[in-house]
XYZ file of C-alpha atoms in Angstrom:
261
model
C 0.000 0.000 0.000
C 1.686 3.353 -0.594
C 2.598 5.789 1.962
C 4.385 8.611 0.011
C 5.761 11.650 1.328
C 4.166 14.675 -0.040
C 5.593 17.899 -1.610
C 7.625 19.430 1.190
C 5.740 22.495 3.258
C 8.277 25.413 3.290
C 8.782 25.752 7.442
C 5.969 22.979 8.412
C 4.404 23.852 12.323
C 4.677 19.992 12.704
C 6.707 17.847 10.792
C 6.674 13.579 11.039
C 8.492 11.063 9.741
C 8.295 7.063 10.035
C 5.917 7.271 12.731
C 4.386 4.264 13.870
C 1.565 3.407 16.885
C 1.758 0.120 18.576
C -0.832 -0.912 21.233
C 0.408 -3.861 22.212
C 1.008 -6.072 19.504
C -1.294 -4.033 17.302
C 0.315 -1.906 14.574
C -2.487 0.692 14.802
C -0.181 3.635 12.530
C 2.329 2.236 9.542
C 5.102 4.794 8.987
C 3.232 7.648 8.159
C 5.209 10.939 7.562
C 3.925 14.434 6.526
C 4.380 17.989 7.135
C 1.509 20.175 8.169
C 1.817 23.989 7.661
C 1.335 26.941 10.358
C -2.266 29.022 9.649
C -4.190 26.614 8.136
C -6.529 23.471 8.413
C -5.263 20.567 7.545
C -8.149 17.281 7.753
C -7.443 13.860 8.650
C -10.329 11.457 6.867
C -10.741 7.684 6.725
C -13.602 5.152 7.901
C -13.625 4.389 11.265
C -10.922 2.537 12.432
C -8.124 3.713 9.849
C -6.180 5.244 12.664
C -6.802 9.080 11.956
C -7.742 9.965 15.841
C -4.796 7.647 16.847
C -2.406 9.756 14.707
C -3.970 13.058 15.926
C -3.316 12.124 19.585
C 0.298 11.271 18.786
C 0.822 15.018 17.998
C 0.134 15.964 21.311
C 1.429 12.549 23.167
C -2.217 11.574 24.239
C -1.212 8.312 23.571
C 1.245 8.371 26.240
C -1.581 7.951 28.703
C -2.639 4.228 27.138
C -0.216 1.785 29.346
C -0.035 -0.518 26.057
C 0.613 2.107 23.606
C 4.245 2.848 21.991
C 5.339 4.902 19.296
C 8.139 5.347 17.267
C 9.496 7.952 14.891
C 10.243 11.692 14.864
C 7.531 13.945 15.150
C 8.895 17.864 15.417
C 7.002 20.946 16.572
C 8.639 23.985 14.985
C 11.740 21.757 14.823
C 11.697 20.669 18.388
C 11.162 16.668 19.034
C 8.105 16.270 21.258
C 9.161 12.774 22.029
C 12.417 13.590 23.567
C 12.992 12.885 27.118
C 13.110 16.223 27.979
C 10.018 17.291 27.041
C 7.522 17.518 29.796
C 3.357 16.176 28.024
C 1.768 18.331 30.237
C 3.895 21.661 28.775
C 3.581 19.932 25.412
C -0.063 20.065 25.588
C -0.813 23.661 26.564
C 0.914 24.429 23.507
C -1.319 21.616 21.401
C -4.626 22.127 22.733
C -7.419 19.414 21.817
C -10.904 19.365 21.522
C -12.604 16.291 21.496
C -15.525 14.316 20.033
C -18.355 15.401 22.792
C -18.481 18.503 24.551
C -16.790 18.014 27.633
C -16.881 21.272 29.672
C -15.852 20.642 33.573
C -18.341 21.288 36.109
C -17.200 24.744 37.088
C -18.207 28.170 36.011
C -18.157 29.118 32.416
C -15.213 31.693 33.505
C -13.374 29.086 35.854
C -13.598 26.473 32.675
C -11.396 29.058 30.626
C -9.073 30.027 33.728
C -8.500 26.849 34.162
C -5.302 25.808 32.025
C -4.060 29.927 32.474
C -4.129 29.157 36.130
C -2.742 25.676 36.213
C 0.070 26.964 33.652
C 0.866 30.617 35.471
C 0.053 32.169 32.485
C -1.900 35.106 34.346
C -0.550 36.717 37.710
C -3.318 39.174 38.085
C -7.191 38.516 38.334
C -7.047 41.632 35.908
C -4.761 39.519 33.563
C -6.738 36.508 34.132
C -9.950 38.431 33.240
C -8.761 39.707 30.006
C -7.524 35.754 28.592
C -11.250 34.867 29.351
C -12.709 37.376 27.238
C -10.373 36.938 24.514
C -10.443 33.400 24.884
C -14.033 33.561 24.842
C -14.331 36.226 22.011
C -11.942 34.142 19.870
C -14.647 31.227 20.238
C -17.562 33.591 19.110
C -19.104 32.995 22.107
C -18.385 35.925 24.567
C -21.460 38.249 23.392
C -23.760 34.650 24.515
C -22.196 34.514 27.489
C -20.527 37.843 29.082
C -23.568 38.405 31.378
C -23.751 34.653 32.721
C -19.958 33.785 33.409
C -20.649 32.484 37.205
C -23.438 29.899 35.582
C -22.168 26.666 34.982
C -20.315 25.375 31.748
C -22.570 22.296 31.510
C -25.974 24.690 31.346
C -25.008 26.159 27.760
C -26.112 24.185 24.481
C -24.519 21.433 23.059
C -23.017 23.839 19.847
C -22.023 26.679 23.215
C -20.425 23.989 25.229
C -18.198 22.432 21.939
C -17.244 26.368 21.751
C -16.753 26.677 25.344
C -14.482 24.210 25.191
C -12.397 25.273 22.200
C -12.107 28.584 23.957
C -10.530 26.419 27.118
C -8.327 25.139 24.394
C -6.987 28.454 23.248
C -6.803 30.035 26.839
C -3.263 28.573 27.152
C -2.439 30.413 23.708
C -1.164 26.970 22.022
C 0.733 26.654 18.604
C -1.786 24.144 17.334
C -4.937 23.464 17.937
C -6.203 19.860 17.364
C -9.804 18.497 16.873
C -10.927 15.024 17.309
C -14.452 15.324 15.220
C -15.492 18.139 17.051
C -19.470 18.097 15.279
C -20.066 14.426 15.517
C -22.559 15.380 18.442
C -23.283 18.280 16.907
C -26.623 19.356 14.737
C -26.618 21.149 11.450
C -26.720 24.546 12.577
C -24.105 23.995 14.974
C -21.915 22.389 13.193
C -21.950 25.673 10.514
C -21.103 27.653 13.776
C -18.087 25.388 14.143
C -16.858 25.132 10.423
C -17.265 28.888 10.485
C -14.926 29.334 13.571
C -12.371 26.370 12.412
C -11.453 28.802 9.654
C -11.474 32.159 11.395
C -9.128 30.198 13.791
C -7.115 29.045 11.163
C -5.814 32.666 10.162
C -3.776 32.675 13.743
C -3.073 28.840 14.232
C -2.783 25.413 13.225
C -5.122 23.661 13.049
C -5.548 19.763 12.544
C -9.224 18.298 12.375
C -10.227 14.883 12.302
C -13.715 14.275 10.668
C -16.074 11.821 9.669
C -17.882 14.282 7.361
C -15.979 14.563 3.923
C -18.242 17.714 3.331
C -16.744 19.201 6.451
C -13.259 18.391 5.530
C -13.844 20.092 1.911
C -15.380 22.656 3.036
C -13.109 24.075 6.142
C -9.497 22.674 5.648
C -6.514 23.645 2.963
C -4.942 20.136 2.983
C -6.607 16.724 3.314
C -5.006 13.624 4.285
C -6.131 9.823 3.677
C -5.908 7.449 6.043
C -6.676 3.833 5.626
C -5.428 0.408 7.712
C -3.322 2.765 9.917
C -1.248 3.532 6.671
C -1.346 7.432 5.347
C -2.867 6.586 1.865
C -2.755 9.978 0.386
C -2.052 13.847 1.583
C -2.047 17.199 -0.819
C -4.177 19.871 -1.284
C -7.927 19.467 -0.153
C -9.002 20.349 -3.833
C -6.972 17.636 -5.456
C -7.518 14.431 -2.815
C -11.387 15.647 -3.604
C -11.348 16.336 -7.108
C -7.990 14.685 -8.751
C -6.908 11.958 -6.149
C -3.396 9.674 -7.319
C -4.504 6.863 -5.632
C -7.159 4.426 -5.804
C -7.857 3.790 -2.920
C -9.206 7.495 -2.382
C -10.572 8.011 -5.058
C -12.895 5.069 -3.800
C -13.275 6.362 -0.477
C -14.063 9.831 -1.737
C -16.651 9.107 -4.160
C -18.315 6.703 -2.001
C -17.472 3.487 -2.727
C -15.740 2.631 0.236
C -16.629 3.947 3.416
C-alpha cells in the first residue's frame, strides 16, 4: 500500500516522519510521515478505524496515557522533538490544545472552565490579567457576546453547539501553537456544526489547526490540505481540492466518491 511523502511544506508547524503506533502487539499507525503547515486546516479522513484519531493524539502525546501504547518515529514541533525525554506532556499540551468528540466542559463556572489551564500553567498573575484571557479566549470562540452576562453559571448549562465552543475557547486560553480536533461536530446538529466550520477557519488565520472528521463535506469545506488514512497507513495527503477532485490513488478516489466507506 503506498505511503508517500508529499511535496515538502516550506517551514511545516509539525513535521513527522516514520511514525508508527503500537498498542500492544497491534500496529495501529504504519510509517506515516507528513508535514503540516502553520495558519491553516489541515483534515485527517478515513472510515472508522483507519487510525486518523490515533495519529492526531500522537501530535500531542495523548497516547502516552494508554499503558499498552508505543510509538516510534520523529515527530517535530517547529523543529523541536516532542518525544524527547526532555520534554515535559503536560507543557507539550498547553501548547497543542485538543478538543474532542463530545463537549466536555468541567463542572465549574463558564469563567473558571477558561481560567482553568491559564491558572494551572501561570500564564496570568493578576485577576485583571486573568480576566482579560477569558474574554479573549471567549471572544476568539464567538461565544463571549452569549455569554458575558452569565460567566458564574455553569459550563454544563449552555447548548450542546455553546459547550463544543466553550471548550475550544478552554483550548486556546493557554495560547497553544496548534490546535487539534478530534471530530469536534459528531454530536453536533446542522446549525451547529456551521457555527463550528465557520470558527475552524477564522481560527485558522492565527493557528494550526488539525481536524479529524467523519464528514468529507466538512473536511472540503473548512481545511486547505486533506489527508487519507486507511489500515493505519497514510494513503494519500495534498491539497484538499486535489484528494477531492484529482486523487493519485485508488484507494481514495474510492473512499471519496463513495465506494468505500
Amino acid at each position: 500500500m503506498p505511503n508517500t511523502v508529499p511535496p515538502a511544506v516550506s517551514h511545516p508547524k509539525i513535521s513527522a516522519r516514520d511514525v508508527n503506533v503500537f498498542y500492544g502487539a497491534t500496529h495501529a499507525i504504519k510509517n506515516v510521515s507528513m508535514d503540516i503547515p502553520n495558519r491553516s486546516v489541515t483534515a485527517f479522513i478515513g472510515p472508522s478505524g483507519c487510525g486518523k484519531s490515533t495519529f492526531l493524539r500522537c501530535i500531542n502525546r495523548m497516547n502516552d496515557t494508554v499503558a499498552i501504547a508505543r510509538v516510534t518515529g520523529r515527530i517535530e514541533l517547529e523543529g523541536e522533538n516532542i518525544y524527547d525525554r526532555r520534554v515535559d506532556p503536560v507543557q507539550l499540551r498547553a501548547r497543542v490544545g485538543m478538543v474532542f468528540q463530545k463537549p466536555n466542559p468541567f463542572p465549574k463556572s463558564i469563567y473558571d472552565n477558561v481560567a482553568y489551564g491559564p491558572r494551572i500553567h501561570g500564564l496570568a498573575s493578576t485577576r485583571a490579567e486573568l480576566d482579560a484571557v477569558v474574554e479573549r479566549s471567549l471572544k476568539l470562540a464567538a461565544l463571549w457576546n452569549e455569554v458575558k452576562d452569565r460567566l458564574k453559571e455553569p459550563g454544563t448549562g449552555l447548548s450542546g453547539g455553546q459547550q463544543q465552543r466553550l471548550c475550544i475557547a478552554r483550548a486556546i486560553a493557554t495560547s497553544p501553537d496548534v490546535l487539534l480536533m478530534d471530530e469536534p461536530c459528531s454530536a453536533l446538529d446542522p446549525i451547529a456544526t456551521a457555527q463550528i466550520d465557520d470558527l475552524i477557519q477564522q481560527l485558522a488565520e492565527d493557528y494550526c489547526v488539525v481536524i479529524v472528521t467523519h464528514s468529507m463535506s466538512q473536511a472540503r469545506r473548512v481545511s486547505s490540505r486533506t489527508a487519507y488514512f486507511h489500515l493505519g497507513t497514510m494513503v494519500e495527503y495534498g491539497e484538499t481540492e486535489q484528494i477531492f477532485i484529482n486523487p493519485t490513488e485508488k484507494l481514495t478516489e474510492n473512499y471519496v466518491s463513495g465506494r468505500i466507506g
